[in-house]
Coordinates of C-alpha atoms in Angstrom, one line a residue:
M1 CA -74.4 1.9 -19.0
E2 CA -72.5 0.4 -16.0
T3 CA -69.7 -2.1 -16.7
T4 CA -70.0 -5.4 -15.0
P5 CA -67.0 -7.2 -13.3
A6 CA -67.0 -9.6 -16.2
S7 CA -66.8 -6.9 -18.8
Q8 CA -64.1 -5.2 -16.8
R9 CA -62.1 -8.4 -16.9
E10 CA -62.6 -8.7 -20.6
Q11 CA -61.5 -5.1 -21.2
L12 CA -58.4 -5.6 -19.1
Q13 CA -57.5 -8.8 -20.9
A14 CA -57.9 -7.0 -24.2
A15 CA -55.6 -4.2 -23.0
I16 CA -53.0 -6.8 -21.8
Q17 CA -53.2 -8.6 -25.2
R18 CA -52.8 -5.4 -27.0
F19 CA -49.7 -4.5 -25.0
Q20 CA -48.2 -8.0 -25.4
S21 CA -48.9 -8.0 -29.1
G22 CA -46.6 -5.0 -29.7
D23 CA -48.9 -2.0 -29.3
R24 CA -47.4 -1.0 -26.0
S25 CA -48.6 2.6 -26.0
G26 CA -52.1 1.6 -26.9
G27 CA -52.3 -1.2 -24.4
L28 CA -50.8 1.0 -21.6
A29 CA -53.3 3.8 -22.4
A30 CA -56.2 1.4 -22.3
C31 CA -55.1 -0.2 -19.0
R32 CA -54.5 3.3 -17.5
S33 CA -58.1 4.3 -18.4
L34 CA -59.5 1.2 -16.9
A35 CA -57.5 1.6 -13.7
E36 CA -58.6 5.2 -13.3
A37 CA -62.2 4.3 -13.9
N38 CA -62.1 1.4 -11.4
P39 CA -59.9 2.6 -8.5
A40 CA -60.8 -0.5 -6.4
D41 CA -59.8 -3.0 -9.1
G42 CA -56.5 -4.3 -7.8
E43 CA -55.9 -6.5 -10.9
G44 CA -56.2 -3.5 -13.2
H45 CA -53.7 -1.5 -11.1
Y46 CA -51.3 -4.4 -10.9
A47 CA -51.5 -4.9 -14.7
L48 CA -50.8 -1.1 -15.2
A49 CA -47.8 -1.3 -12.9
L50 CA -46.4 -4.3 -14.8
M51 CA -46.9 -2.5 -18.1
L52 CA -45.0 0.6 -16.8
L53 CA -42.2 -1.6 -15.6
Q54 CA -41.9 -3.5 -18.8
S55 CA -41.9 -0.2 -20.7
G56 CA -38.9 0.9 -18.8
D57 CA -40.7 3.4 -16.5
L58 CA -39.4 1.9 -13.3
T59 CA -40.2 4.9 -11.2
G60 CA -43.8 5.1 -12.5
G61 CA -44.2 1.3 -12.0
V62 CA -43.0 1.5 -8.4
A63 CA -45.3 4.4 -7.7
E64 CA -48.3 2.4 -9.0
L65 CA -47.3 -0.5 -6.8
D66 CA -46.9 1.8 -3.8
R67 CA -50.6 2.9 -4.3
L68 CA -51.8 -0.7 -4.7
L69 CA -50.0 -2.0 -1.7
S70 CA -51.0 1.0 0.5
T71 CA -54.7 0.7 -0.2
G72 CA -55.3 -3.0 -0.4
P73 CA -54.1 -6.3 1.1
Q74 CA -50.4 -7.3 1.0
R75 CA -49.9 -9.2 -2.3
A76 CA -46.9 -11.4 -2.7
D77 CA -46.8 -10.8 -6.5
A78 CA -47.0 -7.0 -6.1
L79 CA -44.3 -7.1 -3.4
A80 CA -42.0 -9.3 -5.6
S81 CA -42.5 -7.0 -8.6
R82 CA -41.7 -3.9 -6.5
G83 CA -38.7 -5.6 -5.0
A84 CA -37.3 -6.5 -8.5
A85 CA -37.9 -2.9 -9.7
R86 CA -36.3 -1.4 -6.7
L87 CA -33.3 -3.7 -7.3
R88 CA -33.0 -2.3 -10.8
L89 CA -33.2 1.2 -9.4
G90 CA -30.4 0.5 -7.0
Q91 CA -32.7 0.8 -3.9
L92 CA -31.2 -2.3 -2.3
E93 CA -32.6 -2.0 1.2
G94 CA -36.2 -1.5 0.0
A95 CA -35.7 -4.3 -2.6
A96 CA -34.5 -6.8 0.1
S97 CA -37.4 -5.9 2.3
D98 CA -40.0 -6.4 -0.4
L99 CA -38.5 -9.6 -1.7
D100 CA -38.3 -11.1 1.9
D101 CA -42.0 -10.1 2.5
A102 CA -43.1 -11.6 -0.8
L103 CA -41.4 -14.9 -0.1
R104 CA -42.8 -15.1 3.4
L105 CA -46.3 -14.8 1.9
N106 CA -45.6 -17.2 -1.0
P107 CA -42.3 -19.2 -1.0
E108 CA -43.1 -20.5 -4.5
L109 CA -42.2 -17.3 -6.4
A110 CA -39.2 -18.3 -8.4
D111 CA -38.5 -14.8 -9.8
A112 CA -38.4 -13.4 -6.2
W113 CA -35.8 -15.9 -5.2
L114 CA -33.7 -15.2 -8.2
A115 CA -34.0 -11.4 -7.7
L116 CA -33.0 -11.8 -4.0
A117 CA -29.9 -13.8 -5.1
T118 CA -29.1 -11.2 -7.7
L119 CA -29.2 -8.5 -5.0
H120 CA -26.5 -10.3 -3.1
R121 CA -24.6 -11.0 -6.3
R122 CA -24.3 -7.2 -6.8
S123 CA -22.1 -7.0 -3.7
Q124 CA -20.3 -10.3 -4.6
D125 CA -21.7 -12.0 -1.4
W126 CA -21.5 -15.4 -3.0
D127 CA -22.2 -17.3 0.2
A128 CA -25.5 -15.4 0.6
C129 CA -26.4 -16.1 -3.0
I130 CA -25.8 -19.8 -2.7
R131 CA -27.7 -19.9 0.6
I132 CA -30.7 -18.2 -0.9
L133 CA -30.7 -20.5 -3.9
R134 CA -30.5 -23.5 -1.7
D135 CA -33.6 -22.3 0.2
A136 CA -35.3 -21.7 -3.2
A137 CA -34.5 -25.2 -4.4
Q138 CA -35.9 -26.6 -1.1
A139 CA -39.1 -24.5 -1.6
M140 CA -39.4 -25.3 -5.3
P141 CA -37.6 -28.7 -5.8
G142 CA -38.6 -29.1 -9.4
H143 CA -37.7 -25.6 -10.7
A144 CA -35.1 -26.0 -13.5
G145 CA -34.2 -22.3 -13.5
I146 CA -33.4 -22.2 -9.8
H147 CA -31.3 -25.4 -10.0
S148 CA -29.4 -24.1 -13.0
N149 CA -28.6 -20.8 -11.2
L150 CA -27.5 -22.7 -8.1
A151 CA -25.3 -24.9 -10.2
A152 CA -23.8 -21.9 -12.0
L153 CA -22.9 -20.2 -8.7
L154 CA -21.5 -23.3 -7.2
A155 CA -19.4 -23.8 -10.4
E156 CA -17.8 -20.3 -10.2
H157 CA -17.9 -19.5 -6.5
G158 CA -18.8 -22.5 -4.4
D159 CA -18.3 -26.3 -4.4
A160 CA -17.5 -27.1 -8.0
A161 CA -17.9 -30.9 -7.4
E162 CA -21.4 -30.3 -6.1
A163 CA -22.1 -28.2 -9.2
V164 CA -21.0 -31.2 -11.4
S165 CA -23.4 -33.5 -9.5
L166 CA -26.3 -31.1 -10.1
L167 CA -25.4 -30.6 -13.8
E168 CA -24.8 -34.2 -14.9
P169 CA -28.4 -35.3 -14.7
A170 CA -29.6 -32.1 -16.2
L171 CA -27.2 -32.5 -19.2
A172 CA -28.3 -36.1 -19.6
Q173 CA -31.8 -34.7 -20.2
A174 CA -30.8 -31.7 -22.3
P175 CA -27.4 -32.3 -23.9
A176 CA -27.8 -29.3 -26.2
H177 CA -28.5 -26.8 -23.4
Q178 CA -25.9 -24.0 -23.8
A179 CA -26.1 -22.7 -20.2
L180 CA -25.7 -26.2 -18.8
R181 CA -22.7 -26.8 -21.0
Y182 CA -21.1 -23.5 -20.0
N183 CA -21.7 -24.1 -16.3
M184 CA -20.3 -27.6 -16.5
G185 CA -17.2 -26.3 -18.3
T186 CA -16.7 -23.7 -15.7
A187 CA -17.0 -26.3 -12.9
M188 CA -14.6 -28.7 -14.6
H189 CA -12.1 -25.9 -15.0
R190 CA -12.2 -25.1 -11.3
L191 CA -11.7 -28.8 -10.5
G192 CA -8.6 -28.8 -12.8
R193 CA -10.2 -31.2 -15.2
F194 CA -9.1 -29.1 -18.1
E195 CA -9.7 -31.4 -21.1
E196 CA -13.3 -32.0 -20.0
A197 CA -13.7 -28.3 -19.4
R198 CA -12.5 -27.6 -22.9
D199 CA -14.9 -30.1 -24.4
H200 CA -17.9 -28.6 -22.6
L201 CA -17.0 -25.0 -23.4
Q202 CA -16.4 -25.8 -27.0
R203 CA -19.9 -27.2 -27.2
A204 CA -21.2 -24.1 -25.4
V205 CA -19.7 -21.7 -27.9
A206 CA -20.9 -23.9 -30.8
L207 CA -24.4 -23.7 -29.4
A208 CA -24.3 -19.9 -28.6
P209 CA -21.5 -18.3 -30.7
D210 CA -22.3 -14.8 -29.3
F211 CA -22.0 -15.7 -25.6
G212 CA -18.9 -13.9 -24.5
P213 CA -18.4 -15.5 -21.1
A214 CA -18.1 -19.0 -22.6
W215 CA -15.4 -17.8 -25.0
H216 CA -13.6 -16.1 -22.1
N217 CA -13.6 -19.3 -20.0
L218 CA -12.6 -21.4 -23.0
G219 CA -9.6 -19.0 -23.4
N220 CA -8.7 -19.6 -19.7
T221 CA -8.9 -23.4 -20.2
L222 CA -6.9 -23.5 -23.4
V223 CA -4.1 -21.5 -21.8
D224 CA -4.1 -23.8 -18.8
L225 CA -3.7 -26.7 -21.3
G226 CA -0.7 -24.9 -22.9
D227 CA -2.7 -24.1 -26.1
V228 CA -1.8 -20.4 -25.7
A229 CA -2.4 -19.3 -29.3
E230 CA -5.9 -21.0 -29.4
G231 CA -6.6 -19.5 -26.0
F232 CA -5.7 -16.0 -27.2
A233 CA -8.1 -16.5 -30.2
A234 CA -10.9 -17.4 -27.8
Y235 CA -10.1 -14.3 -25.6
D236 CA -10.2 -12.2 -28.8
R237 CA -13.8 -13.4 -29.6
A238 CA -15.0 -12.7 -26.0
H239 CA -13.3 -9.3 -26.2
E240 CA -14.9 -8.3 -29.5
L241 CA -18.4 -9.3 -28.2
R242 CA -18.0 -7.4 -24.9
R243 CA -16.4 -4.2 -26.1
K244 CA -18.3 -3.7 -29.4
P245 CA -19.0 0.0 -29.9
G246 CA -22.7 0.9 -29.5
A247 CA -23.5 -2.3 -27.7
R248 CA -26.3 -2.1 -25.1
A249 CA -25.0 -0.4 -21.9
T250 CA -24.9 -2.6 -18.8
G251 CA -24.5 -1.8 -15.2
E252 CA -20.9 -3.1 -15.1
R253 CA -18.5 -0.6 -13.5
T254 CA -16.2 -0.7 -16.6
F255 CA -18.9 1.1 -18.6
A256 CA -20.6 3.1 -15.9
L257 CA -17.7 4.5 -13.9
T258 CA -14.7 6.6 -14.7
S259 CA -11.9 8.7 -13.3
R260 CA -10.1 11.9 -14.3
T261 CA -6.9 10.0 -15.3
K262 CA -9.0 7.5 -17.4
L263 CA -10.8 10.3 -19.2
E264 CA -7.6 12.3 -19.8
H265 CA -5.8 9.3 -21.2
D266 CA -8.6 8.4 -23.5
A267 CA -9.0 12.0 -24.8
E268 CA -5.2 12.1 -25.4
Q269 CA -5.3 8.8 -27.2
L270 CA -8.2 9.7 -29.5
R271 CA -6.5 13.0 -30.3
Y272 CA -3.3 11.1 -31.1
L273 CA -5.2 8.6 -33.3
R274 CA -7.0 11.4 -35.2
N275 CA -3.7 13.3 -35.8
N276 CA -2.1 10.2 -37.2
K277 CA -5.1 9.5 -39.4
V278 CA -5.8 6.2 -37.7
L279 CA -9.3 7.2 -36.8
R280 CA -11.8 9.2 -39.0
D281 CA -12.3 12.9 -38.4
T282 CA -15.8 12.1 -37.1
F283 CA -14.1 11.1 -33.9
Q284 CA -13.5 14.8 -33.2
D285 CA -16.9 14.7 -31.5
S286 CA -15.7 11.9 -29.3
V287 CA -12.7 14.0 -28.2
E288 CA -15.0 16.9 -27.4
L289 CA -17.3 14.7 -25.4
Y290 CA -14.3 13.4 -23.3
E291 CA -13.3 17.0 -22.7
A292 CA -16.8 17.9 -21.7
S293 CA -17.0 14.9 -19.4
L294 CA -13.7 16.1 -17.7
E295 CA -15.2 19.5 -17.1
A296 CA -18.3 18.0 -15.6
L297 CA -16.3 15.6 -13.4
D298 CA -16.4 17.7 -10.2
A299 CA -16.1 14.9 -7.6
P300 CA -13.1 15.8 -5.3
D301 CA -11.7 12.2 -5.4
A302 CA -12.2 11.7 -9.1
D303 CA -8.6 12.1 -10.1
T304 CA -7.8 8.4 -9.5
H305 CA -10.9 7.0 -7.8
M306 CA -13.7 5.5 -9.7
V307 CA -16.8 7.7 -9.9
P308 CA -20.0 7.6 -12.1
L309 CA -19.8 9.0 -15.5
P310 CA -21.1 12.6 -15.4
A311 CA -24.9 12.8 -15.9
A312 CA -24.5 15.7 -18.4
T313 CA -22.5 13.6 -20.9
R314 CA -23.4 10.0 -19.9
A315 CA -25.9 9.2 -22.6
A316 CA -23.7 10.6 -25.4
I317 CA -20.4 9.1 -24.3
T318 CA -21.7 5.6 -23.3
P319 CA -21.9 4.1 -26.8
F320 CA -18.1 4.4 -27.2
Y321 CA -16.7 4.8 -23.7
N322 CA -14.3 2.0 -22.8
R323 CA -15.1 0.2 -26.1
L324 CA -12.9 -1.3 -28.8
L325 CA -12.7 1.6 -31.3
H326 CA -9.4 0.5 -32.9
R327 CA -6.9 -2.3 -32.4
D328 CA -3.7 -2.4 -34.3
P329 CA -3.2 -5.9 -35.8
G330 CA 0.0 -6.6 -33.8
A331 CA 1.1 -9.0 -36.5
A332 CA 3.9 -11.5 -36.1
L333 CA 7.1 -10.6 -37.9
D334 CA 8.7 -12.5 -40.7
G335 CA 12.0 -12.1 -39.0
P336 CA 12.9 -12.4 -35.3
A337 CA 11.2 -10.4 -32.6
V338 CA 13.7 -11.1 -29.8
S339 CA 17.0 -9.6 -31.0
P340 CA 19.7 -12.1 -31.9
Q341 CA 22.1 -9.7 -30.0
F342 CA 20.1 -10.2 -26.8
D343 CA 22.4 -12.4 -24.6
G344 CA 20.0 -14.9 -23.1
A345 CA 22.8 -17.0 -21.7
A346 CA 24.2 -14.1 -19.8
A347 CA 20.8 -13.3 -18.4
E348 CA 20.4 -16.9 -17.2
A349 CA 23.8 -16.8 -15.5
Q350 CA 23.0 -13.5 -13.8
Y351 CA 19.6 -14.9 -12.7
R352 CA 21.4 -17.9 -11.0
N353 CA 24.0 -15.6 -9.4
H354 CA 21.4 -13.3 -7.9
A355 CA 19.6 -15.9 -5.9
P356 CA 16.7 -16.5 -5.7
G357 CA 16.5 -15.2 -9.2
I358 CA 17.0 -11.6 -10.6
A359 CA 18.5 -10.6 -13.9
W360 CA 18.2 -7.8 -16.5
G361 CA 19.6 -7.0 -19.9
D362 CA 19.2 -4.4 -22.6
G363 CA 18.3 -4.7 -26.3
L364 CA 15.6 -7.4 -25.8
L365 CA 13.6 -6.8 -29.0
T366 CA 14.7 -6.1 -32.6
S367 CA 14.1 -2.5 -33.7
E368 CA 11.2 -3.7 -35.9
A369 CA 9.5 -5.6 -33.0
L370 CA 10.0 -2.7 -30.6
A371 CA 8.4 -0.2 -33.0
A372 CA 5.6 -2.6 -33.8
L373 CA 4.7 -3.4 -30.2
R374 CA 5.0 0.3 -29.2
R375 CA 2.6 1.1 -32.1
F376 CA 0.2 -1.6 -30.9
C377 CA 0.2 -0.1 -27.4
L378 CA -0.2 3.5 -28.5
D379 CA -2.9 2.9 -31.2
S380 CA -5.1 0.2 -29.6
T381 CA -8.0 1.4 -27.5
I382 CA -7.7 -1.5 -25.1
W383 CA -6.7 0.3 -21.9
Y384 CA -10.0 -0.6 -20.2
E385 CA -8.8 -1.2 -16.6
F386 CA -8.7 1.8 -14.3
R387 CA -9.4 0.6 -10.9
Y388 CA -6.0 1.5 -9.5
D389 CA -5.7 4.3 -6.9
N390 CA -2.4 5.4 -8.4
G391 CA -4.1 6.3 -11.7
Y392 CA -2.4 4.0 -14.1
L393 CA -4.3 2.0 -16.7
G394 CA -4.1 -1.7 -17.5
S395 CA -4.6 -3.9 -20.6
F396 CA -4.8 -7.7 -20.2
Q397 CA -4.7 -10.7 -22.6
E398 CA -8.4 -11.5 -21.9
E399 CA -9.4 -8.1 -23.4
G400 CA -7.2 -7.1 -26.3
F401 CA -3.6 -7.5 -25.1
S402 CA -3.2 -10.7 -27.0
C403 CA -1.8 -10.1 -30.5
P404 CA 0.3 -12.5 -32.6
L405 CA 3.5 -10.4 -32.0
L406 CA 3.2 -11.0 -28.2
L407 CA 2.9 -14.7 -28.8
Q408 CA 6.0 -14.6 -31.1
I409 CA 8.0 -12.7 -28.4
A410 CA 6.9 -15.2 -25.7
E411 CA 8.0 -18.2 -27.7
E412 CA 11.3 -16.6 -28.7
L413 CA 12.0 -15.7 -25.0
R414 CA 11.6 -19.4 -24.2
A415 CA 14.1 -20.2 -26.9
A416 CA 16.5 -17.4 -25.8
M417 CA 16.5 -18.5 -22.2
P418 CA 15.8 -22.3 -22.4
N419 CA 16.8 -23.1 -18.8
I420 CA 14.9 -20.4 -17.0
V421 CA 11.9 -19.5 -19.2
G422 CA 11.9 -22.4 -21.7
P423 CA 10.4 -25.1 -19.4
H424 CA 7.3 -22.9 -18.9
T425 CA 4.5 -21.9 -21.2
L426 CA 3.1 -18.3 -21.2
R427 CA 0.2 -18.0 -18.8
K428 CA -0.4 -14.3 -18.4
T429 CA 0.6 -11.1 -20.2
W430 CA -0.5 -7.5 -19.6
A431 CA 0.7 -4.0 -19.9
F432 CA 0.4 -0.9 -17.8
K433 CA 0.4 2.7 -18.9
Y434 CA 1.1 5.5 -16.4
D435 CA 0.3 9.1 -15.8
S436 CA 3.5 11.1 -15.6
R437 CA 2.3 13.0 -12.5
L438 CA 1.5 9.9 -10.4
S439 CA 3.1 6.9 -8.8
G440 CA 3.1 3.3 -10.1
I441 CA 2.3 -0.2 -8.9
R442 CA 2.5 -1.0 -5.2
M443 CA 4.5 -3.8 -3.8
H444 CA 3.2 -7.3 -4.7
A445 CA 4.3 -10.7 -6.0
D446 CA 2.7 -12.8 -8.8
A447 CA 1.3 -16.2 -9.1
A448 CA 3.7 -17.7 -11.7
A449 CA 7.2 -19.3 -11.9
V450 CA 9.1 -16.6 -13.8
N451 CA 8.4 -12.9 -14.7
V452 CA 9.7 -11.1 -17.7
N453 CA 9.1 -7.4 -17.6
F454 CA 10.3 -4.9 -20.3
W455 CA 9.8 -1.2 -21.1
L456 CA 8.7 0.4 -24.4
T457 CA 8.9 4.2 -23.7
P458 CA 11.9 6.1 -25.1
D459 CA 14.6 7.0 -22.6
E460 CA 14.3 10.7 -23.4
A461 CA 10.8 10.7 -21.9
N462 CA 12.3 9.6 -18.5
L463 CA 13.4 12.7 -16.5
D464 CA 15.3 10.5 -14.0
P465 CA 17.7 8.1 -15.7
D466 CA 18.5 6.5 -12.3
G467 CA 14.8 5.7 -11.6
G468 CA 11.5 5.0 -13.3
G469 CA 12.1 1.3 -13.4
L470 CA 11.5 -1.6 -11.1
V471 CA 12.4 -2.4 -7.5
V472 CA 12.7 -6.2 -6.6
W473 CA 13.4 -7.6 -3.2
D474 CA 15.6 -10.7 -2.9
V475 CA 13.4 -12.8 -0.6
E476 CA 10.6 -15.0 -1.8
A477 CA 7.0 -14.8 -0.7
P478 CA 6.1 -17.7 1.6
L479 CA 4.4 -20.5 -0.4
D480 CA 1.6 -20.7 2.1
W481 CA 0.6 -17.1 1.4
D482 CA -2.4 -16.8 -0.9
F483 CA -2.9 -14.3 -3.7
A484 CA -4.7 -11.8 -1.5
H485 CA -2.0 -11.9 1.1
Y486 CA 1.0 -11.3 -1.1
N487 CA -0.9 -8.8 -3.4
R488 CA -2.9 -6.7 -1.1
D489 CA -1.6 -6.8 2.5
T490 CA 1.2 -4.3 2.1
P491 CA 1.9 -3.8 5.8
A492 CA 2.3 -7.6 6.2
V493 CA 4.6 -7.7 3.2
R494 CA 6.8 -4.9 4.5
K495 CA 7.1 -6.5 7.9
F496 CA 8.0 -9.9 6.4
L497 CA 10.7 -8.3 4.2
S498 CA 12.1 -6.4 7.2
D499 CA 12.1 -9.5 9.4
S500 CA 13.8 -11.5 6.6
G501 CA 16.5 -8.9 6.1
A502 CA 15.5 -8.6 2.4
K503 CA 17.5 -6.3 0.2
A504 CA 16.1 -4.2 -2.6
V505 CA 17.5 -4.4 -6.1
A506 CA 16.6 -1.2 -8.1
V507 CA 16.7 -1.6 -11.9
P508 CA 16.4 1.8 -13.7
H509 CA 14.1 2.3 -16.6
R510 CA 15.5 1.9 -20.1
Q511 CA 13.6 1.4 -23.3
N512 CA 13.9 -2.2 -24.5
R513 CA 15.4 -3.4 -21.2
A514 CA 14.1 -6.7 -19.9
V515 CA 14.0 -7.6 -16.2
L516 CA 13.8 -11.4 -15.4
F517 CA 12.9 -12.6 -11.9
N518 CA 11.4 -15.3 -9.8
S519 CA 7.7 -14.5 -9.6
D520 CA 7.7 -15.1 -5.9
L521 CA 9.8 -12.1 -5.3
F522 CA 8.1 -8.9 -4.1
H523 CA 8.4 -6.0 -6.5
E524 CA 7.1 -2.5 -7.1
T525 CA 7.4 0.3 -9.6
G526 CA 10.2 2.7 -9.0
A527 CA 9.6 6.4 -8.5
L528 CA 8.3 8.0 -11.7
S529 CA 9.3 11.2 -13.3
F530 CA 8.4 11.3 -17.0
K531 CA 7.6 14.1 -19.4
P532 CA 4.0 15.0 -19.9
G533 CA 2.3 14.0 -23.2
Y534 CA 0.7 10.9 -24.6
E535 CA 3.8 9.4 -26.3
N536 CA 5.8 10.0 -23.1
R537 CA 3.6 7.8 -20.9
R538 CA 5.6 5.0 -19.3
I539 CA 4.5 1.6 -20.8
N540 CA 5.7 -1.7 -19.3
V541 CA 4.9 -5.2 -20.6
T542 CA 4.7 -8.1 -18.2
M543 CA 4.8 -11.8 -19.2
L544 CA 4.2 -14.6 -16.6
F545 CA 5.5 -18.0 -17.4
G546 CA 4.6 -21.2 -15.6
R547 CA 2.8 -21.8 -12.3
R548 CA 3.7 -20.7 -8.8
G549 CA 5.8 -23.4 -7.1
D550 CA 7.2 -24.7 -10.4
E551 CA 10.9 -24.9 -10.6
A552 CA 12.2 -21.8 -12.5
D553 CA 15.6 -23.4 -13.4
T554 CA 15.7 -26.9 -14.7

């Protein structure tokens, strides 16, 4: 008996309902049978394509859409669906073409506008994202999702004041909307309205306790308000959410890319933690996976450049790669962390005598604090940042380098040097860990008032007692230079220093030596020559106090 168009529609709706009710394989099989029996039925083939895409078969879904679009009229919905799928597959040129064509046919496809904005977001072309969402808002003036996305982009990367003007009426209508609260808090932070930013972000995390970005931005805001301990606690919550082992993999480079130096460090660290009974013996499999990944890493520039995780081990290593497997508590001490023998007054006097502000001194930390902080750095799997061409790894306060001991050290530094460090609150702290075969950080300056830098690695690991430390130039970066200029334009920096007659001050590496200097001074890591081995890796800790332009000596 022949099926009528009406019965075909009924069968198709039944297959769709079956799929949407949870029987995905049954609904998909039924839809496929209908599409094969009715090759001219565009709706059946489109439904089949959507089911394939929603089941995760992006390649199959795109192939089905290819057939549909090649044999029938151009459909805006099919073009939009194929564009979104191509975007997920990384086929950016084809995705852009499909989405543009879809919107020319039907400018009221919100998902196509949002996908097109996402495409440009991938390349961090924020101006293009904002322009696309403005066009979308003009085409669909009442669409809440488009307005919310536009406001979010403006809050982080555009005109924050305009974002506030978009968000205020929306929040008046929906005061318990978490995303609106988050976006408003982000915009307020960019405008320097920190108290209002804090209030909105606190509401946002109360509404959605597992939304990591809100905790992160709350941490930034609290630190800007001088509430450093509370800010670090907010950072810790964001860190735990983002780096939880076994969490769903994302397309972020931190989970998808690697380098030889990163894999070698992590394999060494896991082996060290197992040998010291910090991690269970089951992590032996993890060490072996790192070693297998190293063997499969055949890209010629993989030593220090970021490359994709090897296909052969990617699925197995992803659940724990660059994740928080262990963090030492880094507890504050009952006694002092900064040694009572450290002569802060002498360091301040040296700082003033070496205008515009350079000093150093030995014996910064008590032996208990030095051992505890070194243990924190050796044991904690928080060395997530590996974007640096010279192969060193970074750990930052936003993601794990934020323990109570560091807060104790920071406050005691302010007390030990009340005229230079004391007027400023801690704003940033981080550590770098180096490969003994490679060089360190290139010349740069920092956006703060005062830097305190100190080293944790034992002196016997350093093969060059006259090097391995820090080189600081005695001329300040111009105040009208922005962050990118004094951090990335090395030729311009070297020309400026040469023209200014700047002199380099080389401070050799010593364990527990502190170097104090004006943050506007250009500096770089000295030439490195350290013994091989995990415990011999050079580790430096940096603390930034105050804001750039603040007086360093009151």
